[in-house]
Coordinates of C-alpha atoms in Angstrom, one line a residue:
M842 CA 27.4 150.4 81.1
I843 CA 24.9 148.0 80.1
E844 CA 27.5 145.2 81.2
Q845 CA 27.6 147.2 84.9
I846 CA 23.3 147.0 85.0
P847 CA 23.4 143.4 86.7
V848 CA 25.4 144.5 89.6
L849 CA 24.0 147.9 90.4
L850 CA 20.2 145.6 90.2
V851 CA 21.9 144.4 93.0
V852 CA 23.6 147.6 95.0
L853 CA 20.6 150.1 94.1
P854 CA 18.1 148.1 96.6
I855 CA 20.6 147.5 99.5
V856 CA 21.4 151.2 99.1
G857 CA 18.4 152.2 99.2
G858 CA 17.1 149.9 101.8
A859 CA 19.3 151.8 104.2
I860 CA 17.9 155.2 103.8
P861 CA 14.9 155.1 105.7
L862 CA 16.7 153.0 108.4
V863 CA 18.1 156.3 109.0
A864 CA 15.6 158.4 107.4
S865 CA 13.2 157.1 110.1
L866 CA 15.0 158.6 113.0
V867 CA 13.9 161.9 111.9
S868 CA 10.5 160.5 110.1
E869 CA 8.8 157.3 109.6
R870 CA 6.6 159.0 106.5
A871 CA 10.7 159.5 104.4
G872 CA 10.3 155.4 104.3
W873 CA 7.7 154.7 101.5
P874 CA 8.9 157.4 99.1
V875 CA 12.5 156.1 99.3
A876 CA 11.6 152.9 98.8
T877 CA 9.6 153.6 95.7
L878 CA 12.1 156.3 93.8
T879 CA 14.7 152.9 95.1
L880 CA 12.2 150.7 92.7
V881 CA 10.9 153.3 90.2
V882 CA 14.6 153.0 88.8
Q883 CA 15.0 149.0 89.3
A884 CA 12.2 148.7 87.4
G885 CA 13.4 150.8 84.5
L886 CA 17.5 149.3 84.9
A887 CA 15.6 145.8 84.4
G888 CA 13.3 146.5 81.9
L889 CA 17.0 148.0 80.1
L890 CA 18.8 145.2 80.5
A891 CA 15.7 142.4 79.0
W892 CA 15.8 144.4 76.4
T893 CA 19.2 144.4 75.6
V894 CA 19.3 140.7 76.3
S895 CA 16.7 139.7 73.8
T896 CA 18.2 141.8 70.8
S897 CA 22.1 142.3 72.0
G898 CA 22.5 138.8 73.3
T899 CA 23.6 137.9 76.9
V900 CA 25.2 140.0 79.6
S901 CA 27.6 139.8 82.1
Y902 CA 29.7 141.0 84.7
A903 CA 32.7 140.1 86.9
V904 CA 32.3 141.5 90.0
G905 CA 35.6 143.3 90.9
G906 CA 37.5 142.8 87.8
F907 CA 38.7 139.3 88.7
A908 CA 37.5 136.6 85.8
A909 CA 35.4 133.8 85.5
P910 CA 35.8 131.0 87.0
Y911 CA 38.5 132.9 90.1
G912 CA 36.0 135.8 90.8
I913 CA 31.7 136.5 91.3
E914 CA 30.2 136.3 88.0
L915 CA 27.2 137.7 87.0
V916 CA 25.2 136.8 84.1
V917 CA 21.6 137.5 82.5
D918 CA 19.9 135.6 80.2
G919 CA 16.7 136.1 78.5
L920 CA 14.9 133.9 81.0
S921 CA 16.7 135.9 84.1
G922 CA 15.8 138.7 82.5
A923 CA 12.6 137.6 82.5
V924 CA 12.5 137.0 86.4
A925 CA 14.4 140.0 86.8
V926 CA 12.3 142.4 85.7
L927 CA 9.4 140.2 87.3
V928 CA 11.1 140.8 90.7
A929 CA 10.9 144.8 90.1
V930 CA 7.3 145.2 88.8
V931 CA 5.8 143.3 91.3
S932 CA 7.8 144.9 94.1
L933 CA 7.0 147.7 92.9
G934 CA 3.1 147.3 92.8
V935 CA 3.1 145.4 96.4
L936 CA 4.8 148.8 97.2
V937 CA 1.9 151.0 96.5
Y938 CA -0.5 148.4 97.9
A939 CA 1.5 148.8 100.9
R940 CA 1.4 152.7 100.9
Q941 CA -1.8 152.1 102.7
A942 CA -1.5 148.6 104.2
G943 CA 1.1 149.2 106.0
P944 CA 3.7 148.5 107.7
H945 CA 4.6 152.1 107.4
S946 CA 8.3 151.6 110.2
G947 CA 11.3 152.7 108.7
P948 CA 13.1 148.9 109.5
F949 CA 10.0 147.3 107.4
Y950 CA 11.2 149.4 104.0
G951 CA 14.9 148.8 104.8
L952 CA 13.5 144.8 104.8
Y953 CA 11.5 144.9 101.5
L954 CA 13.7 146.7 99.7
L955 CA 17.3 144.0 101.2
L956 CA 14.3 141.3 100.3
V957 CA 14.5 142.8 96.5
A958 CA 18.1 142.8 96.9
G959 CA 18.5 139.2 98.0
L960 CA 15.9 138.1 94.8
T961 CA 17.3 139.4 92.4
G962 CA 21.0 138.7 93.5
M963 CA 19.9 135.4 93.0
T964 CA 18.5 135.8 89.7
V965 CA 21.3 137.3 87.6
T966 CA 24.4 136.1 89.5
G967 CA 26.5 132.9 87.6
D968 CA 28.0 131.4 90.5
V969 CA 26.6 128.8 92.7
F970 CA 27.9 130.7 96.1
N971 CA 27.0 133.8 95.7
L972 CA 23.2 131.8 95.1
Y973 CA 23.8 131.0 98.7
V974 CA 25.0 134.3 99.7
F975 CA 21.8 136.0 98.5
L976 CA 19.5 132.6 99.5
E977 CA 20.3 133.5 103.2
I978 CA 19.8 137.7 102.1
T979 CA 16.5 136.6 101.0
G980 CA 15.5 134.3 103.5
L981 CA 16.6 136.7 106.7
A982 CA 14.9 139.9 104.9
A983 CA 11.9 137.3 104.6
Y984 CA 12.0 136.0 108.1
G985 CA 11.7 139.8 109.3
L986 CA 9.1 140.8 107.6
V987 CA 7.3 137.7 108.8
A988 CA 8.0 138.9 112.0
S989 CA 6.4 142.3 111.6
G990 CA 2.5 141.1 112.5
R991 CA 1.3 142.7 115.5
D992 CA 0.3 139.6 116.7
A993 CA 2.6 136.8 118.4
S994 CA 2.0 134.3 115.8
A995 CA 3.7 136.2 113.3
A996 CA 7.1 135.9 115.1
V997 CA 6.0 131.9 115.9
A998 CA 5.7 131.9 112.2
A999 CA 8.7 133.9 111.8
L1000 CA 10.7 131.3 113.7
K1001 CA 9.2 128.2 112.2
Y1002 CA 10.1 130.0 108.7
L1003 CA 13.5 130.8 110.1
I1004 CA 14.6 127.1 111.6
I1005 CA 13.0 124.9 108.4
G1006 CA 14.8 128.2 106.1
T1007 CA 18.4 127.4 107.9
V1008 CA 17.7 123.8 107.1
G1009 CA 17.5 124.0 103.5
A1010 CA 20.1 126.5 103.2
S1011 CA 22.8 124.2 105.0
L1012 CA 21.6 121.8 102.9
Y1013 CA 22.2 123.4 99.9
L1014 CA 26.1 125.1 101.4
L1015 CA 26.9 121.3 102.1
G1016 CA 25.9 120.2 98.2
I1017 CA 28.3 123.1 97.1
G1018 CA 31.2 121.6 98.8
Y1019 CA 30.8 118.5 97.4
L1020 CA 30.7 119.8 94.2
L1021 CA 33.5 122.2 94.4
A1022 CA 35.5 118.6 96.2
A1023 CA 34.4 116.8 92.7
T1024 CA 35.5 119.8 89.8
G1025 CA 37.6 122.4 92.1
T1026 CA 35.2 125.4 90.7
L1027 CA 32.0 127.2 92.0
N1028 CA 31.2 129.0 88.7
M1029 CA 28.4 127.5 87.0
A1030 CA 29.6 127.6 83.5
D1031 CA 32.4 126.0 84.8
L1032 CA 30.6 124.0 86.8
A1033 CA 28.6 122.6 83.2
E1034 CA 31.8 122.3 81.2
K1035 CA 33.9 120.4 84.2
L1036 CA 30.5 117.5 84.3
G1037 CA 30.4 117.1 80.9
S1038 CA 34.5 116.6 80.3
M1039 CA 34.8 114.1 83.6
A1040 CA 31.2 112.4 82.3
A1041 CA 31.5 112.3 86.7
Y1042 CA 27.8 112.0 86.8
D1043 CA 27.7 108.7 88.4
S1044 CA 30.7 110.2 90.7
T1045 CA 29.4 109.9 94.3
L1046 CA 30.6 112.4 95.2
V1047 CA 28.3 114.3 91.9
L1048 CA 25.5 113.0 93.1
T1049 CA 25.7 113.7 96.5
G1050 CA 25.9 117.1 95.8
F1051 CA 23.4 117.3 93.5
G1052 CA 20.6 115.5 96.1
L1053 CA 22.0 118.6 98.4
M1054 CA 21.5 120.7 96.5
V1055 CA 18.5 119.9 94.7
G1056 CA 17.1 119.2 98.5
G1057 CA 17.7 122.5 99.8
L1058 CA 16.3 124.8 97.3
T1059 CA 13.0 122.6 97.3
V1060 CA 12.8 123.6 101.6
K1061 CA 12.9 127.0 99.7
V1062 CA 10.5 126.2 96.9
A1063 CA 8.2 124.9 99.7
L1064 CA 7.6 121.3 97.8
F1065 CA 5.5 118.6 99.8
P1066 CA 6.4 117.7 102.3
L1067 CA 9.4 120.4 103.4
H1068 CA 6.0 122.8 103.4
T1069 CA 5.6 123.4 106.7
W1070 CA 6.8 126.8 106.9
Q1071 CA 4.7 128.0 104.2
P1072 CA 0.9 127.9 105.5
D1073 CA 2.0 129.9 109.0
A1074 CA 4.3 132.3 108.1
Y1075 CA 1.2 133.1 104.6
A1076 CA -1.4 133.8 107.1
N1077 CA 0.4 135.4 110.0
A1078 CA 2.3 137.6 108.4
P1079 CA 0.9 141.2 107.3
D1080 CA -1.2 141.9 103.9
T1081 CA 1.9 143.2 102.6
V1082 CA 4.1 140.6 103.5
S1083 CA 1.6 138.1 102.3
A1084 CA 1.6 139.2 98.7
F1085 CA 5.2 140.0 98.6
I1086 CA 6.5 136.5 99.4
S1087 CA 3.6 134.7 98.2
A1088 CA 4.7 136.0 95.1
L1089 CA 8.5 136.0 94.8
V1090 CA 10.5 133.9 97.3
S1091 CA 9.4 130.4 96.0
T1092 CA 9.3 131.8 92.2
V1093 CA 12.5 133.0 92.7
S1094 CA 13.6 129.5 94.5
A1095 CA 12.3 127.5 92.1
Y1096 CA 14.1 129.6 88.9
A1097 CA 17.0 128.8 91.2
L1098 CA 16.0 125.5 91.2
A1099 CA 16.0 125.0 87.3
R1100 CA 19.0 126.6 86.7
L1101 CA 20.7 124.6 88.6
L1102 CA 19.3 121.8 86.9
F1103 CA 20.2 123.2 83.4
S1104 CA 22.7 125.5 83.5
V1105 CA 25.3 123.4 86.0
F1106 CA 24.5 119.8 85.9
T1107 CA 22.5 120.2 82.2
V1108 CA 20.0 117.6 80.7
E1109 CA 22.4 115.3 80.1
F1110 CA 23.0 114.3 84.0
L1111 CA 19.0 114.0 84.1
A1112 CA 19.4 111.5 81.0
A1113 CA 22.7 109.8 83.0
V1114 CA 21.0 109.6 85.7
P1115 CA 17.3 108.8 85.3
T1116 CA 16.7 108.4 89.4
A1117 CA 17.6 111.7 89.9
R1118 CA 14.9 112.8 87.3
W1119 CA 12.2 110.5 88.5
A1120 CA 12.9 111.2 92.0
L1121 CA 12.2 115.1 91.0
V1122 CA 9.2 114.0 89.7
G1123 CA 7.7 112.1 91.8
L1124 CA 8.8 114.5 94.9
A1125 CA 6.7 116.6 92.7
C1126 CA 3.8 114.9 91.9
V1127 CA 3.6 114.0 95.7
S1128 CA 3.2 117.8 95.9
I1129 CA 0.6 118.3 93.7
I1130 CA -1.5 115.7 94.5
A1131 CA -0.8 116.6 98.6
G1132 CA -1.3 120.1 98.5
S1133 CA -4.4 120.3 96.5
A1134 CA -5.9 117.7 98.9
L1135 CA -4.6 120.3 101.9
A1136 CA -6.2 123.4 100.2
V1137 CA -9.5 121.8 99.7
S1138 CA -10.1 120.8 103.4
Q1139 CA -9.3 124.2 104.4
D1140 CA -11.3 127.1 106.0
S1141 CA -9.2 129.8 106.3
V1142 CA -8.8 131.5 102.7
Q1143 CA -5.0 132.6 103.4
R1144 CA -4.1 129.1 104.3
M1145 CA -6.2 127.9 101.9
L1146 CA -4.0 130.2 99.4
A1147 CA -1.1 128.8 100.8
Y1148 CA -1.4 125.4 100.1
S1149 CA -2.4 126.0 96.8
S1150 CA 1.1 127.6 96.3
V1151 CA 2.5 123.8 97.1
S1152 CA 0.8 122.1 94.9
Q1153 CA 1.5 124.8 91.9
F1154 CA 5.4 125.2 92.7
G1155 CA 4.4 121.6 92.3
L1156 CA 3.4 121.4 89.1
V1157 CA 6.3 124.2 88.1
V1158 CA 9.1 121.1 89.5
A1159 CA 7.6 118.5 87.7
G1160 CA 7.9 120.5 83.9
F1161 CA 11.3 121.9 84.7
A1162 CA 12.0 117.9 86.0
I1163 CA 11.0 115.8 82.9
A1164 CA 13.1 118.1 80.8
T1165 CA 11.6 118.0 77.3
P1166 CA 10.8 121.9 75.2
L1167 CA 7.3 122.2 75.7
A1168 CA 7.8 120.7 79.8
V1169 CA 10.1 123.5 79.9
V1170 CA 7.9 126.4 78.2
G1171 CA 4.9 125.3 80.4
A1172 CA 7.0 125.2 83.4
T1173 CA 8.7 128.8 83.1
V1174 CA 5.2 130.3 82.2
H1175 CA 3.9 128.8 84.8
L1176 CA 5.7 130.1 87.0
L1177 CA 6.2 133.8 86.1
G1178 CA 2.6 134.0 86.1
H1179 CA 2.0 132.5 89.1
A1180 CA 3.8 135.0 90.6
V1181 CA 1.4 137.6 89.1
M1182 CA -2.0 135.5 89.8
K1183 CA -0.9 134.8 93.6
G1184 CA 0.9 138.0 94.6
G1185 CA -2.9 139.3 93.5
L1186 CA -5.0 137.1 95.3
F1187 CA -3.2 137.5 98.8
A1188 CA -3.3 141.0 98.0
A1189 CA -7.3 140.5 97.4
T1190 CA -7.8 138.9 100.5
G1191 CA -6.4 141.7 102.6
I1192 CA -9.1 144.1 100.9
I1193 CA -11.7 142.2 102.0
E1194 CA -10.2 141.5 105.4
R1195 CA -9.8 144.9 106.0
K1196 CA -13.4 146.2 104.7
T1197 CA -15.4 143.2 105.9
G1198 CA -13.2 141.3 108.4
A1199 CA -14.3 137.9 106.4
T1200 CA -11.2 135.5 106.6
T1201 CA -13.2 132.2 106.0
V1202 CA -15.1 130.3 103.2
N1203 CA -18.2 130.8 104.4
G1204 CA -17.3 134.6 105.7
Y1205 CA -16.9 135.2 101.5
A1206 CA -20.8 134.8 101.3
G1207 CA -22.9 137.0 99.4
M1208 CA -18.7 139.6 98.8
G1209 CA -19.8 139.7 95.0
S1210 CA -22.1 142.0 95.4
R1211 CA -20.5 143.9 98.8
V1212 CA -17.2 144.4 97.7
P1213 CA -17.8 144.6 93.9
V1214 CA -14.2 145.5 92.7
S1215 CA -12.1 143.3 94.4
A1216 CA -14.3 140.2 94.4
F1217 CA -14.6 140.4 90.7
A1218 CA -10.4 140.4 90.4
F1219 CA -10.5 137.0 93.3
A1220 CA -13.0 135.6 90.7
V1221 CA -10.4 136.2 87.9
L1222 CA -7.6 135.9 89.3
S1223 CA -9.3 133.0 90.9
L1224 CA -10.2 131.4 87.5
A1225 CA -7.0 131.8 86.3
M1226 CA -5.3 129.4 89.1
V1227 CA -7.8 126.7 87.6
G1228 CA -6.3 126.9 84.0
V1229 CA -9.8 128.1 82.4
P1230 CA -8.5 129.6 79.2
P1231 CA -7.3 132.5 77.3
A1232 CA -5.7 132.9 81.2
V1233 CA -2.3 132.2 81.8
G1234 CA -2.2 128.9 84.3
F1235 CA -4.2 127.2 80.9
V1236 CA -0.8 128.1 79.1
G1237 CA 1.4 126.9 81.7
K1238 CA -0.3 123.7 82.5
W1239 CA -1.2 122.8 79.0
Y1240 CA 2.7 123.4 77.7
I1241 CA 2.6 121.2 80.6
V1242 CA 1.1 118.2 79.8
L1243 CA 1.7 118.2 76.5
G1244 CA 5.0 117.8 76.9
A1245 CA 4.3 115.0 79.6
V1246 CA 2.2 113.2 77.0
N1247 CA 5.4 113.8 74.6
A1248 CA 7.7 112.3 77.3
E1249 CA 5.1 109.1 77.3
N1250 CA 5.0 110.2 81.2
W1251 CA 1.8 109.1 81.9
P1252 CA 1.7 109.0 85.5
V1253 CA 2.7 112.8 85.5
V1254 CA -0.5 113.5 83.1
A1255 CA -2.8 112.0 85.2
V1256 CA -1.5 113.3 88.1
L1257 CA -1.7 117.1 86.2
L1258 CA -5.5 116.6 85.4
A1259 CA -6.2 115.3 88.8
S1260 CA -5.0 118.3 90.5
T1261 CA -6.9 120.5 88.3
L1262 CA -10.2 119.0 88.9
L1263 CA -8.2 119.8 93.3
T1264 CA -8.0 122.8 91.9
L1265 CA -11.1 123.7 90.7
A1266 CA -12.6 122.3 93.9
Y1267 CA -11.5 124.7 95.9
F1268 CA -11.6 127.8 93.9
A1269 CA -15.3 127.0 92.5
R1270 CA -16.1 126.9 96.3
L1271 CA -14.8 130.7 96.4
V1272 CA -16.2 131.7 93.5
E1273 CA -20.1 130.4 94.8
R1274 CA -19.2 132.2 98.2
L1275 CA -18.5 135.1 96.6
Y1276 CA -21.8 135.5 94.0
F1277 CA -24.6 132.7 95.2
A1278 CA -24.4 133.1 98.5
E1279 CA -26.2 135.3 101.1
P1280 CA -23.8 137.8 103.3
T1281 CA -23.6 138.1 106.7
I1282 CA -20.9 140.4 107.0
H1283 CA -21.8 144.2 105.4
A1284 CA -19.8 146.2 103.6
E1285 CA -19.2 148.8 101.7
P1286 CA -18.4 149.3 98.3
D1287 CA -15.2 149.6 96.9
E1288 CA -14.6 153.0 95.0
A1289 CA -14.2 154.8 98.0
P1290 CA -11.5 154.3 100.8
V1291 CA -13.6 152.9 104.3
T1292 CA -12.8 151.5 107.4
D1293 CA -14.6 148.1 109.4
G1294 CA -15.0 149.7 112.3
S1295 CA -11.3 149.3 113.6
G1296 CA -9.6 152.3 111.7
Q1297 CA -7.9 150.1 108.2
A1298 CA -8.7 151.9 105.9
V1299 CA -8.4 150.8 101.7
S1300 CA -7.5 152.8 99.6
F1301 CA -7.7 153.3 95.6
G1302 CA -4.4 152.3 95.2
M1303 CA -5.1 149.0 96.7
V1304 CA -7.5 148.8 94.6
A1305 CA -6.2 149.3 91.4
V1306 CA -2.8 146.6 92.4
V1307 CA -5.8 143.7 92.2
V1308 CA -7.4 144.6 89.2
V1309 CA -4.1 145.6 87.3
A1310 CA -2.4 141.8 88.3
A1311 CA -6.3 140.0 87.2
A1312 CA -5.7 141.8 84.2
L1313 CA -2.7 140.9 83.4
A1314 CA -3.4 136.8 85.1
V1315 CA -5.0 136.8 81.0
A1316 CA -2.8 139.6 79.8
L1317 CA 0.4 137.5 79.9
T1318 CA -0.6 135.1 77.6
A1319 CA 0.0 137.1 74.6
A1320 CA 3.6 137.1 75.5
V1321 CA 4.6 132.9 75.7
P1322 CA 5.0 133.1 71.9
E1323 CA 8.6 135.6 72.9
L1324 CA 9.0 133.9 76.5
Q1325 CA 9.3 130.7 74.4
R1326 CA 12.0 132.2 71.9
V1327 CA 13.7 133.0 74.9
L1328 CA 14.0 129.8 75.9
E1329 CA 14.8 128.3 73.0
E1330 CA 18.1 130.9 72.9
T1331 CA 18.4 130.7 77.0
L1332 CA 18.2 126.8 76.9
P1333 CA 19.2 125.6 73.3
P1334 CA 20.6 122.2 74.0
L1335 CA 17.5 121.5 75.6
L1336 CA 14.8 123.1 73.8
N1337 CA 16.0 122.9 70.3
Q1338 CA 16.1 118.8 70.6

């Protein structure tokens, strides 16, 4: 039964997502309860699977009974188990937020659950082509969710996302073709074994495949200058969708990139082809600085947060590319922590906008006293993102810096420190406006449902989601030792060196 949980984690949200579509023909109210029940079960199964992996080791399942490397294999180790739990829990939390925030249509909940299925499939697959299939499912669902906004700008943002996302997925697919031609297999474990035994790291086919696959995934992660879809998608999508995709879509894509680096090409490839490592480190560093600089220059809070993600994922990719034990632990901690922090920040901006109409940095003046609970949670999440201890943002960045120092990669250390100062600049500006500027917009207290005059209510559940995110941004620090143990078991060639 335990071996079948990985496939259940993919099938369950697909089946659950079909029900709201049918139920919407009778009642639009059926979508949320069905989606909630589905994700409660999903979270329970993901938790059970992660616990099983932590106590008994890796779980694998051959789809259809066809054994690897010829069949499709789903594999869950400590790292993928943690990401599967993250996807399930964050999806459930955002769904609580969506109860009041909407959208409330059956097709919305169907796409929402389809996106959960795609993200989960990317997490548990052990096959590079199957990863492409789930990458496309994730993309199609995300495009539809972004387009669900009421304004025409949402449709334009979704179209831009679709075009750029399709280019990224196509690059990844072409890379798979080159790798298949070089090795004759698509299974991740088999690929790693054949690449190592062939000593084919300098093969033109392998190098081209690596470049195309990594390039395709960096589009999905939204590293600079491949990030252009992200600010518009985050800023124009409905509040619920912005919180959801900002927390998980790029996060799981970055996880897929790490899985490709360490489970397919392995750290030996990065050592044998230093140009590949330095190219990835260089791209990450450019993304760190450019994303931070663009965030500082924004007046719109949501666009500022979007450009912040460009910088933060550059930080994560830099940690993976450095590929020292401490750097990889730090990148993983920051990857998981960023999902909670950024999702909470976007949810908080949605609450503030609904209750006050404020969407700009200057519009946040005085919100600390006018919207006290949401503003406080926003401030905590902002400081966590900067890396103020004891928040999880501090731990992740600290480990990455230590890893870069151990590798004597001083340019990266300088970039990381400069990025922290830039991150402080734009988040400190927001916190200053929240608490040390005179309010310009009237707002009601957090504790009761209110409207901003346009009929947009804010429920206790919406505020609770933001508060829980802020609490987790601090509490997750306690889980770092366990995560480090998981990584030592998952990536022993790398982390036991």
